[in-house]
CSV table of C-alpha atoms in Angstrom, one decimal:
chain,number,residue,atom,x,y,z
A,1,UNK,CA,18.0,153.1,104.8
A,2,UNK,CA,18.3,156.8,103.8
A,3,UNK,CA,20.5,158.3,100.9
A,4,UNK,CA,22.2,161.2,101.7
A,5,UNK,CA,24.0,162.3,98.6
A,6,UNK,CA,26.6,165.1,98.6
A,7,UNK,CA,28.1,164.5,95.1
A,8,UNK,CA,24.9,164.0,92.5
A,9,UNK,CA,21.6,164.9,91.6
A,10,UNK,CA,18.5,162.8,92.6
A,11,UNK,CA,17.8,161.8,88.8
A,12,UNK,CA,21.4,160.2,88.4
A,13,UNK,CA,21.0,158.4,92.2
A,14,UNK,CA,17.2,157.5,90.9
A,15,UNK,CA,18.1,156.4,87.2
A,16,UNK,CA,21.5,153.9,88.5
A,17,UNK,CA,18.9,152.6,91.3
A,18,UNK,CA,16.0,151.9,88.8
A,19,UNK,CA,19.1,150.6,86.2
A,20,UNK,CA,20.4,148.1,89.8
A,21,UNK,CA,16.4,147.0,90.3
A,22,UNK,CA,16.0,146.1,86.4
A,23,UNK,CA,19.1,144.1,86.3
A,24,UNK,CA,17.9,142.3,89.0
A,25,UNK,CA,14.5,141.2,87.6
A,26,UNK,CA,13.1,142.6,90.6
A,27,UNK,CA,10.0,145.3,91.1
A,28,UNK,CA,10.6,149.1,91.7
A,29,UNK,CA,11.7,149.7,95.3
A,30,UNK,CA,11.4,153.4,96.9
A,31,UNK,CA,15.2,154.4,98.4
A,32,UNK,CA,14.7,157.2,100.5
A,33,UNK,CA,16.7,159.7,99.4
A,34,UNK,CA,17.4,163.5,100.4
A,35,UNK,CA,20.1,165.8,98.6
A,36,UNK,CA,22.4,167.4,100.9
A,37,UNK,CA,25.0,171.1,100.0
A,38,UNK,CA,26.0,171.8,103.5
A,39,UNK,CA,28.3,170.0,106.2
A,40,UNK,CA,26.4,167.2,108.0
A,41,UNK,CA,26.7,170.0,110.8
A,42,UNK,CA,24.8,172.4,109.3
A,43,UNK,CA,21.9,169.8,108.1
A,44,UNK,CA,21.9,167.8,110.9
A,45,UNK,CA,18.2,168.8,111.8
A,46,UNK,CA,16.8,168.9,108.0
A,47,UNK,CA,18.5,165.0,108.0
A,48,UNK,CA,17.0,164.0,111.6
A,49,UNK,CA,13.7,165.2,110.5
A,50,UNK,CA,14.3,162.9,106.9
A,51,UNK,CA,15.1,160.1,109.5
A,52,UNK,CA,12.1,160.7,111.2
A,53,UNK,CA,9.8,160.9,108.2
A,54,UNK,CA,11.3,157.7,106.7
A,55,UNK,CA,11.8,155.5,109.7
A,56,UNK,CA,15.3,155.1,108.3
A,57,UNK,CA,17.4,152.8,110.6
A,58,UNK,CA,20.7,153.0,108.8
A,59,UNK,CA,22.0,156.0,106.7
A,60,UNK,CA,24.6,156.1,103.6
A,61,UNK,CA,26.6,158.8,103.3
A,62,UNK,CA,27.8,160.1,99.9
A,63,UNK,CA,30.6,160.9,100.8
A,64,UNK,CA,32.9,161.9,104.0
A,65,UNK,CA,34.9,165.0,102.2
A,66,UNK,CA,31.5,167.0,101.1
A,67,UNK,CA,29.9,165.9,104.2
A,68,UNK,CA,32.6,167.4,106.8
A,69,UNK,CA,34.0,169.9,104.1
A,70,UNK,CA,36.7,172.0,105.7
A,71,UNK,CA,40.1,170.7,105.7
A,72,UNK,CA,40.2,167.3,105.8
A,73,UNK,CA,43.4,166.7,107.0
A,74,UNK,CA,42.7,168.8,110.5
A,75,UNK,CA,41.0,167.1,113.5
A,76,UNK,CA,38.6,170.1,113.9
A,77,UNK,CA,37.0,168.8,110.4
A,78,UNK,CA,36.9,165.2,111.0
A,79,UNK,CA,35.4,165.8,115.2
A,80,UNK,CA,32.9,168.7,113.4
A,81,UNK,CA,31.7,166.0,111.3
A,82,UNK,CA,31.7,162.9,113.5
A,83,UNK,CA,30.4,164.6,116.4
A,84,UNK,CA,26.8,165.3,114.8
A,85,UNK,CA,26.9,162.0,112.9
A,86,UNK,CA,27.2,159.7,116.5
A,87,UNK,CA,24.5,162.2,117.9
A,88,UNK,CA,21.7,161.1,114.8
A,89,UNK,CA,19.2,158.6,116.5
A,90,UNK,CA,16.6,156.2,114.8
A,91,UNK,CA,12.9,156.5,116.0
A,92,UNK,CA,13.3,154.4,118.5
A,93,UNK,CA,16.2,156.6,120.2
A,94,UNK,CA,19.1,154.1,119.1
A,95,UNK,CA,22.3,155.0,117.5
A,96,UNK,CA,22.0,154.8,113.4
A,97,UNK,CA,23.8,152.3,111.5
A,98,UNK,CA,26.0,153.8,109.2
A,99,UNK,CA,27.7,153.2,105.7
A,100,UNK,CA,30.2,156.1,104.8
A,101,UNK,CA,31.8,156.8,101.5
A,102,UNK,CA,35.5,157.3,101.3
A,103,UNK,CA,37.7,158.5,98.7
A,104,UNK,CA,41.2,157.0,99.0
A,105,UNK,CA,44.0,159.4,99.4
A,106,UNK,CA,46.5,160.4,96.9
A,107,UNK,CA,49.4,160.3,98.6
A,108,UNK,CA,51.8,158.8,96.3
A,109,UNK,CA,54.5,158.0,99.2
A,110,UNK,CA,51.9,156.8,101.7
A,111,UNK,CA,53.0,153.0,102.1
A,112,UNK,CA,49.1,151.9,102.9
A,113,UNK,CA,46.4,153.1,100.8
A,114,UNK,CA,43.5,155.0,103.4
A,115,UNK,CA,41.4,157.3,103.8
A,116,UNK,CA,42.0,161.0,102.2
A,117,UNK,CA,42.1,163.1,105.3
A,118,UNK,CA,42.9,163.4,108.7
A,119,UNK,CA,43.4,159.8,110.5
A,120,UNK,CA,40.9,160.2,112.4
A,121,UNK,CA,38.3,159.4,109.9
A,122,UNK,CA,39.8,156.0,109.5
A,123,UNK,CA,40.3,155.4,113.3
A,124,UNK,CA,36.7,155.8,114.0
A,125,UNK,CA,35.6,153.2,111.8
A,126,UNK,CA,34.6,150.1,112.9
A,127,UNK,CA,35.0,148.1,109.7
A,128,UNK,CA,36.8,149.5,106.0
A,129,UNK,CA,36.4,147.9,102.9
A,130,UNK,CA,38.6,149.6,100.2
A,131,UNK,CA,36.9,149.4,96.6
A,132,UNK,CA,38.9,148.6,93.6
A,133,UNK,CA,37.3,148.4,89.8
A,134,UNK,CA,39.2,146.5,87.6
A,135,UNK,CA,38.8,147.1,83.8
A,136,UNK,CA,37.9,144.7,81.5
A,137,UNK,CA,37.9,144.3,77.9
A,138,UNK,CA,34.2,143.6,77.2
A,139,UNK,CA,32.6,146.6,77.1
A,140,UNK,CA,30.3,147.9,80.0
A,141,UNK,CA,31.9,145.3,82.2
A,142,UNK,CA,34.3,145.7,85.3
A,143,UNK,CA,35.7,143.6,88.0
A,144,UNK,CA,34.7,145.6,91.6
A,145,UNK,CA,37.3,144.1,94.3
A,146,UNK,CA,36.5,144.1,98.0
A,147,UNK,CA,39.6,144.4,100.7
A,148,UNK,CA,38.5,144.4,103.9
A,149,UNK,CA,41.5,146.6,105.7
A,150,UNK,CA,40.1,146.9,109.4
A,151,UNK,CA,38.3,145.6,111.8
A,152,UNK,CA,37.5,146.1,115.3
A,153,UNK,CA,34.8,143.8,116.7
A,154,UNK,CA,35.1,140.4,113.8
A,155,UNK,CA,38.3,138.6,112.0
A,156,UNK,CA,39.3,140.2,108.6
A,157,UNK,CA,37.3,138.8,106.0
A,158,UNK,CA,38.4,137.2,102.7
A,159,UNK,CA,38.5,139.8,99.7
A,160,UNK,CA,35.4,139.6,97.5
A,161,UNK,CA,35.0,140.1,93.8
A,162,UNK,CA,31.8,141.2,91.8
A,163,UNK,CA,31.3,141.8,88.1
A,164,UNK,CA,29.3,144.5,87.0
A,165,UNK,CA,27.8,144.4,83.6
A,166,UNK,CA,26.4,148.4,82.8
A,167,UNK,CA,24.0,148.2,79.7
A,168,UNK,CA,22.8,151.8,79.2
A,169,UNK,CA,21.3,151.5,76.3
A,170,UNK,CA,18.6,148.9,78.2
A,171,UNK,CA,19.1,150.6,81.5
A,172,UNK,CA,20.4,147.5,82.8
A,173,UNK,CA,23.3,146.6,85.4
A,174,UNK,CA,24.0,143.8,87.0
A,175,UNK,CA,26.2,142.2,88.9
A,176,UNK,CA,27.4,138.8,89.7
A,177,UNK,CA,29.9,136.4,91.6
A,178,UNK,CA,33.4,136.7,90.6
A,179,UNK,CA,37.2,134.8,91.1
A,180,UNK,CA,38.7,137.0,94.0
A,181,UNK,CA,42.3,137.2,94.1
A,182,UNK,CA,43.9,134.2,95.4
A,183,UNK,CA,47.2,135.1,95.6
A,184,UNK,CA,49.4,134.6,98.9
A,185,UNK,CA,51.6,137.4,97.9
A,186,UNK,CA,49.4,139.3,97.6
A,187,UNK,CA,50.2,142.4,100.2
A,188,UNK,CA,46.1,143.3,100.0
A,189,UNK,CA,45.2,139.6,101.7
A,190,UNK,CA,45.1,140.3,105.2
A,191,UNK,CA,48.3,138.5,106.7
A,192,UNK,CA,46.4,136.3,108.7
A,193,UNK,CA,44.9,134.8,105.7
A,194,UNK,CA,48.1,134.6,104.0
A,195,UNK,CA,49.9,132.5,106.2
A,196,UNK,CA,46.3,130.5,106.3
A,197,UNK,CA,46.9,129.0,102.9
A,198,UNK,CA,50.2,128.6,103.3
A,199,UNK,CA,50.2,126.7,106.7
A,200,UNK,CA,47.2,124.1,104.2
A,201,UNK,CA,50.1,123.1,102.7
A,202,UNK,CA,51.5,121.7,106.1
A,203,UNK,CA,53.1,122.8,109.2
A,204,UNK,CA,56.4,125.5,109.2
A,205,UNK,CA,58.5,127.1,111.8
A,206,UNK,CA,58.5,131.0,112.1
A,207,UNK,CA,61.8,131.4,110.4
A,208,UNK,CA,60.1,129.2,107.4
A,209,UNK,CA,56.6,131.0,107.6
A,210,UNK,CA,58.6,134.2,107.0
A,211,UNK,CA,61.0,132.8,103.9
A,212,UNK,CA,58.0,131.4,101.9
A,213,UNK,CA,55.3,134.8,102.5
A,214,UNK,CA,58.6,136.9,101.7
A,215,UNK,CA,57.3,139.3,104.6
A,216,UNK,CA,59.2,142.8,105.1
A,217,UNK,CA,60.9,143.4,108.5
A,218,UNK,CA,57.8,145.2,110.0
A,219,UNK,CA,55.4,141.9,108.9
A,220,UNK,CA,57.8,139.6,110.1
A,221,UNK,CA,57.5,141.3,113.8
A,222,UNK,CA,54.0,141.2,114.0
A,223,UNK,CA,54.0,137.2,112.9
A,224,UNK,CA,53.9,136.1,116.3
A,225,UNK,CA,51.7,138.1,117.8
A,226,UNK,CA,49.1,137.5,115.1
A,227,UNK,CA,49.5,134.1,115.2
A,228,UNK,CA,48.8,133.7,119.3
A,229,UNK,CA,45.9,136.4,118.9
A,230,UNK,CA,44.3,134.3,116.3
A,231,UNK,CA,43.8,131.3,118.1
A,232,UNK,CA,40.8,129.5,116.6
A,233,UNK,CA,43.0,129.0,113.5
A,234,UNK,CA,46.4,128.6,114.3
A,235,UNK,CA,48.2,126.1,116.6
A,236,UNK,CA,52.0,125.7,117.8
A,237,UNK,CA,53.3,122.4,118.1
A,238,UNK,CA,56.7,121.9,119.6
A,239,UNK,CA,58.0,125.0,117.6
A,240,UNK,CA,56.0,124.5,114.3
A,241,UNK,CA,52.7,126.5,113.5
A,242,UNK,CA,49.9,124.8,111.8
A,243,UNK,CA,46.1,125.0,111.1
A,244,UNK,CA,43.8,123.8,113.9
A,245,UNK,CA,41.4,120.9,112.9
A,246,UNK,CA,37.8,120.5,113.9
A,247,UNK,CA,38.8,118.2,116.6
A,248,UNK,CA,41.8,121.1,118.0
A,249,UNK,CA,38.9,123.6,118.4
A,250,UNK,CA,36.2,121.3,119.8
């Protein structure tokens, strides 16, 4: 993998890294890194070149608004920026994988947190997982939520938690499995998980599945086509939806 990093210094990405390693117990591991000040546009052959140096296969970027710069709500910024990034190539000639980083938008009438910028940015992606950190009241410590909010090639996957303990005094973080949210109400579980847990309870009609999940208008439309698209987990009998057992799907 290859760092590039838009919004620090190479002594913050190198001290957090070396703080991540320690808190692991394990040895010091060299990240690739290279700094970056102009539009992926404009360094696209100084970061093909790092590529090539590094025999990087996958590349980080930190982050999509310094990266494309511009207005981010226009399409000319989002095409000027993922134009160049489909065109960078491993050694071998083949596409690079790619991990970009997002900052939500602040829209505070937008109904569905996203991406800040043009929708484009968002369409383009093949997978998002939207980042929440959850204070705590130990010191150092937070609660780092996973929502995965699209998909286009797997099933959505269950959120994920991780707790970060941050010791800078010892140069220390680490992080460890945590309780994800387990809440059917919750309007961050993807629905198809939602009516998961509550079809373990037993089977329900539409008209039931929609009462007990408490689902808007718009959810309540797109029940039934979710529910015949996901077929390896769902199964109607004689008007009732329930979960399929080992024995449905074999």
């Amino acid at each position: 993998w290859l760092y590039l990093d838009w919004e620090t210094s190479f002594e913050d990405f190198e001290w957090r890294w070396r703080c991540i390693l320690e808190g692991a117990g394990h040895d010091p591991v060299v990240f690739p890194y290279r700094h970056c000040e102009k539009t992926l546009a404009s360094e696209f052959e100084g970061i093909s070149q790092a590529i090539e140096e590094t025999g990087a296969e996958g590349i980080i970027v930190d982050s999509v608004g310094m990266a494309a710069g511009g207005d981010l709500n226009g399409t000319e910024s989002a095409f000027g920026f993922l134009g160049p990034l489909r065109s960078l190539k491993d050694r071998s000639g083949q596409p690079m994988t790619v991990l970009l980083v997002a900052h939500p938008s602040k829209d505070p009438t937008a109904k569905k947190r996203s991406m800040h910028g043009s929708a484009f940015f968002t369409n383009e992606a093949r997978n998002i997982w939207e980042l929440q950190a959850k204070p705590s009241p130990t010191p150092g410590q937070k609660q780092l939520l996973l929502y995965h909010n699209k998909w286009n090639t797997t099933f959505y996957h269950q959120p994920r938690a991780v707790l970060m303990d941050w010791n800078e005094t010892q140069g220390l973080v680490r992080f460890s499995p945590s309780d994800a949210p387990d809440d059917p109400e919750d309007s961050k579980v993807p629905l198809w998980l939602r009516v998961k847990r509550v079809l373990s309870r037993g089977p329900l009609s539409l008209d039931q599945l929609r009462e007990e999940l408490g689902l808007s208008d718009k959810e309540a439309r797109s029940l039934p086509p979710m529910l015949s698209r996901y077929k390896q987990v769902f199964l109607n009998l004689n008007g009732s939806w329930s979960l399929r057992s080992k024995e449905d799907v074999s």
